[in-house]
Coordinates of C-alpha atoms in Angstrom, one line a residue:
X15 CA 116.0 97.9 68.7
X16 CA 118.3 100.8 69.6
X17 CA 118.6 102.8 73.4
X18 CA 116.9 105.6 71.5
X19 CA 113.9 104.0 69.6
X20 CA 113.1 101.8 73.0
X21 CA 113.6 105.4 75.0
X22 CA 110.6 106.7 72.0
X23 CA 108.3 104.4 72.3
X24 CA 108.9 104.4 76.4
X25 CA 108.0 108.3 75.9
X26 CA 105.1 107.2 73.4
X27 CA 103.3 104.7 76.4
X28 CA 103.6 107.6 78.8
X29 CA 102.2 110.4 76.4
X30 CA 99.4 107.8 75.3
X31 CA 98.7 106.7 78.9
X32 CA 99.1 108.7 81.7
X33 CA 97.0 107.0 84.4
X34 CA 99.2 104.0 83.6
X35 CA 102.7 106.6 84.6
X36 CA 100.9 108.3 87.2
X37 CA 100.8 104.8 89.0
X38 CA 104.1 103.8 88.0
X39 CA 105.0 106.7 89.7
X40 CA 102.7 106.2 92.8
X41 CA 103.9 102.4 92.9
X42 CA 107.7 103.7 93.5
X43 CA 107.3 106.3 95.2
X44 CA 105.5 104.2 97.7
X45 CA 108.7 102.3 98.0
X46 CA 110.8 105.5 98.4
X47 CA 108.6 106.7 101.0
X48 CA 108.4 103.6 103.0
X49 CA 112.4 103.0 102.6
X50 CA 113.6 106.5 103.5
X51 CA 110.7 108.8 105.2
X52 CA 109.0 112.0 103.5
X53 CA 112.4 113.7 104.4
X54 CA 114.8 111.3 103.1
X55 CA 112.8 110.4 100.0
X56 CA 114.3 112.0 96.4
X57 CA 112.1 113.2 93.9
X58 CA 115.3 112.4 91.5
X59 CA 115.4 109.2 92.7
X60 CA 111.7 108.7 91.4
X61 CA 112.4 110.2 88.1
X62 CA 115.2 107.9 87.5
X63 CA 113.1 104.6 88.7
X64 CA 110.0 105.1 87.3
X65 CA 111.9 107.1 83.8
X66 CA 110.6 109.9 83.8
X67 CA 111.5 113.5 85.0
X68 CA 111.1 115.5 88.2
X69 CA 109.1 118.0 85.9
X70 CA 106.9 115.5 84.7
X71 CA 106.1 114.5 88.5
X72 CA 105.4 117.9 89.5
X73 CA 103.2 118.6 86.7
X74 CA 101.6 115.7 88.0
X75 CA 101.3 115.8 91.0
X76 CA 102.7 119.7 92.0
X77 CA 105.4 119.2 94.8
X78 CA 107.2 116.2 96.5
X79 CA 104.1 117.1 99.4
X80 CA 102.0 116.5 96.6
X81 CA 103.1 112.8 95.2
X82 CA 103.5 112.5 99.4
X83 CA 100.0 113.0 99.9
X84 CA 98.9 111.3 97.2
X85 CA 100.5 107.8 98.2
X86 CA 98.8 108.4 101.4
X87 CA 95.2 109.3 99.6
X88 CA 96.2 105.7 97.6
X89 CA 97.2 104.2 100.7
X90 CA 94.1 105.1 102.8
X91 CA 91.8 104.6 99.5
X92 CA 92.9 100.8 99.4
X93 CA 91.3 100.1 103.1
X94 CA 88.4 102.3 102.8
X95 CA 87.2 100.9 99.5
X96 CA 87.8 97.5 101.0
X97 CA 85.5 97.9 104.0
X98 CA 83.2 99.3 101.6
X99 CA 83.4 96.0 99.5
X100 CA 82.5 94.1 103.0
X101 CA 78.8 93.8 101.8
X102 CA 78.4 94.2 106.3
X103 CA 74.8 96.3 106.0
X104 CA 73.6 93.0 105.3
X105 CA 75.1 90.4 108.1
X106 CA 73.7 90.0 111.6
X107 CA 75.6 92.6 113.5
X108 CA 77.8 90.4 115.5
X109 CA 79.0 89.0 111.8
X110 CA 79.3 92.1 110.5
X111 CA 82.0 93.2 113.0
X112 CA 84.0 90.4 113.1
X113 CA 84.2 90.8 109.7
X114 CA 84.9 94.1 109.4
X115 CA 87.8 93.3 112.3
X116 CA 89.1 90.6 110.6
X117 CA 89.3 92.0 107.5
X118 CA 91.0 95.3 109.2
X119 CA 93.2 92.6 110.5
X120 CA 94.5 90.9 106.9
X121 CA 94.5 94.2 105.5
X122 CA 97.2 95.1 107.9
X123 CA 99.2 92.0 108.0
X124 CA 99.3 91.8 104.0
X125 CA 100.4 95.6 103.5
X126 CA 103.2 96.6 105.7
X127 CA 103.8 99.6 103.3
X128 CA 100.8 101.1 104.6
X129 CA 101.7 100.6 108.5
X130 CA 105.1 102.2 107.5
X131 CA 103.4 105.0 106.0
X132 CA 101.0 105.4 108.9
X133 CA 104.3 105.4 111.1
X134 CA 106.1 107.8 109.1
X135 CA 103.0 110.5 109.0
X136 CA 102.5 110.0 112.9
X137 CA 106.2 111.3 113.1
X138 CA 105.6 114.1 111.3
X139 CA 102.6 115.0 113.6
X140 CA 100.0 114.5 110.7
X141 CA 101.2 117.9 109.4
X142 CA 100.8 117.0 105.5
X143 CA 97.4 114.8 106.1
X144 CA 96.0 117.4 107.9
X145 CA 96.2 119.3 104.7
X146 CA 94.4 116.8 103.1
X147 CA 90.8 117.4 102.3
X148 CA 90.5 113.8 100.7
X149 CA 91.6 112.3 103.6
X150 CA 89.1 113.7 106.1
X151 CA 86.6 113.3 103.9
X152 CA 87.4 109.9 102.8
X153 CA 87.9 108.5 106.6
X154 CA 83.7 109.3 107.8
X155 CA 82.9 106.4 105.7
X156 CA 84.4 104.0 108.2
X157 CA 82.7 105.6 110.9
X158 CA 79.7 105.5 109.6
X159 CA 80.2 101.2 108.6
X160 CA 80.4 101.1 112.6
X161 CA 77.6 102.9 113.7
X162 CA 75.1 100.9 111.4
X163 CA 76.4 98.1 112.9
X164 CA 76.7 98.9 116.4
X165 CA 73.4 100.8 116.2
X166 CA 71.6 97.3 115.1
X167 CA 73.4 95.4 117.5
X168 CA 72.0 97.6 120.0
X169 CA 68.0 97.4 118.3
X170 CA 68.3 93.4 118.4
X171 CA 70.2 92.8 122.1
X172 CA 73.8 91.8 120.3
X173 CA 75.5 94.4 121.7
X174 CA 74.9 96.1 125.3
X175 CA 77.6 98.1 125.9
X176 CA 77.3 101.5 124.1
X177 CA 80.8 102.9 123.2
X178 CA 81.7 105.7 120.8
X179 CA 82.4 104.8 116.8
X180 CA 85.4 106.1 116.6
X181 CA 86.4 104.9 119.9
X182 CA 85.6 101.6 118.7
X183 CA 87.5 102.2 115.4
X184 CA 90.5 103.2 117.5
X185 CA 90.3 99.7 119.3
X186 CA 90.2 97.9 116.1
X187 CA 93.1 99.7 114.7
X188 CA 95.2 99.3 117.5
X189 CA 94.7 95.9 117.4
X190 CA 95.6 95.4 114.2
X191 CA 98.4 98.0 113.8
X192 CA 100.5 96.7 116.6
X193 CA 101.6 93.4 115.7
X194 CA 102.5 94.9 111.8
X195 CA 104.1 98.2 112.9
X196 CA 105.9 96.7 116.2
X197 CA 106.6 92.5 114.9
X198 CA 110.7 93.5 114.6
X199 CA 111.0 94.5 118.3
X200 CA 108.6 92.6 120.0
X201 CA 109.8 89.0 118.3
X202 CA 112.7 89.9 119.2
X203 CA 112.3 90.7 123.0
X204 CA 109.6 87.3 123.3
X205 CA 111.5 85.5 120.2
X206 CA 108.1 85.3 118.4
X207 CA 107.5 85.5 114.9
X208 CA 104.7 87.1 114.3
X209 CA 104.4 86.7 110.5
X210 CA 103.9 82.9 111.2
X211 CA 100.3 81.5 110.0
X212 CA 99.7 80.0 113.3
X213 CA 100.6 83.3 115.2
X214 CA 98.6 85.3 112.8
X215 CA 95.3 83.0 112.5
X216 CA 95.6 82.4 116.4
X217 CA 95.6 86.5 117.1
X218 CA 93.0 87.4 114.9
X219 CA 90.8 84.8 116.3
X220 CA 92.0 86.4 119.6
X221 CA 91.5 90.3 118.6
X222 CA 88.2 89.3 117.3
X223 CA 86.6 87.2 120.5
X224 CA 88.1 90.4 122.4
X225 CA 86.4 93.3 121.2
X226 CA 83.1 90.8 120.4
X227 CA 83.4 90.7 124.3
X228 CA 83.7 94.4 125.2
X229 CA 80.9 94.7 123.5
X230 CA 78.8 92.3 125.1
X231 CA 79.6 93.1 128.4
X232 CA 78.1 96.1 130.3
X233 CA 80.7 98.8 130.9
X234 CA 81.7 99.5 134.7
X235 CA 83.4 102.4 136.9
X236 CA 86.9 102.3 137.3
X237 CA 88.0 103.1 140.9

């Protein structure tokens, strides 16, 4: 088969199935975004991996802020849907949360990619997320996982100290997002590494009996 009749039927595939090139496309520029930042990122470096234009990604997805947004959407749609998948409405409380901790936990560990991107947007002030309506619309759902469960921890005595959802969601992100987003620097200053399994099963055990605790225990003053 000749450059040209392989280059035809590539062009074919693509006319014949565009959700399969619109996450070709999403799957490298992923990689792009990750690698260099929204800023350093090349649309024409896009075309040429995935083989296609820069007009056929704009038509897709409008602007270089538009495939950006849209590996975000992807990125945050992954989590979300996976928390949904949880099955928690139907644990006792204290299960359901550290399930939905531990899961929040391996989600992070297993997809740097999406700690990078997290990174990347924070340094950019949120400024394309915020323009987002999928985004804030797509991120109550999470909210609302933690108040069923904290709200039936509360009717059956498993949990006594009353703290806000997204507070709480805060906490369990932070958790998690640390020891992906900062494992470079801080093995290096406490020679640790942090992607070894007994580092990683010992910490989520860790993150887990932690914020199991905070809520347990009555909430105090501080001086």
């Amino acid at each position: 088969m000749t450059k040209a009749q392989a280059a035809k039927i590539e062009r074919l595939t693509r006319k014949n199935d565009p959700d399969a090139t619109k996450e070709n496309i999403l799957k490298i520029a992923t990689e792009e975004f990750v690698a260099a930042g929204f800023s350093g990122a090349r649309v024409d470096e896009i075309a040429e991996r995935t083989k296609t234009s820069k007009r056929m990604i704009y038509y897709y997805f409008g602007s270089k802020e538009g495939l950006y947004l849209a590996v975000l959407e992807q990125a945050y749609t992954k989590i979300r849907t996976l928390e949904s998948e949880l099955d928690l409405e139907n644990m006792p409380p204290v299960q359901a949360m550290a399930q939905l901790i531990a899961s929040t936990f391996d989600h992070d560990d297993q997809n740097p990619d999406f700690v990078r991107l997290v990174s990347i947007e924070n340094i950019h002030r949120a400024e394309h997320m915020k323009r987002s309506v999928v985004l804030s619309q797509m991120n109550i759902a999470i909210i609302d996982i933690i108040t069923g469960i904290l709200e039936r921890g509360y009717a059956d005595g498993s949990f006594t100290r009353r703290v806000d959802p997204v507070d709480l969601h805060m906490m369990i992100s932070a958790q998690c997002f640390f020891r992906v987003s900062n494992r470079h620097t801080f093995g290096a200053i406490f020679e640790r590494d942090l992607s070894s399994e007994m580092l990683k099963t010992r910490h989520k055990s860790l993150i887990v009996d932690a914020i199991l605790a905070f809520l347990r225990h009555p909430s105090f003053e501080l001086a």
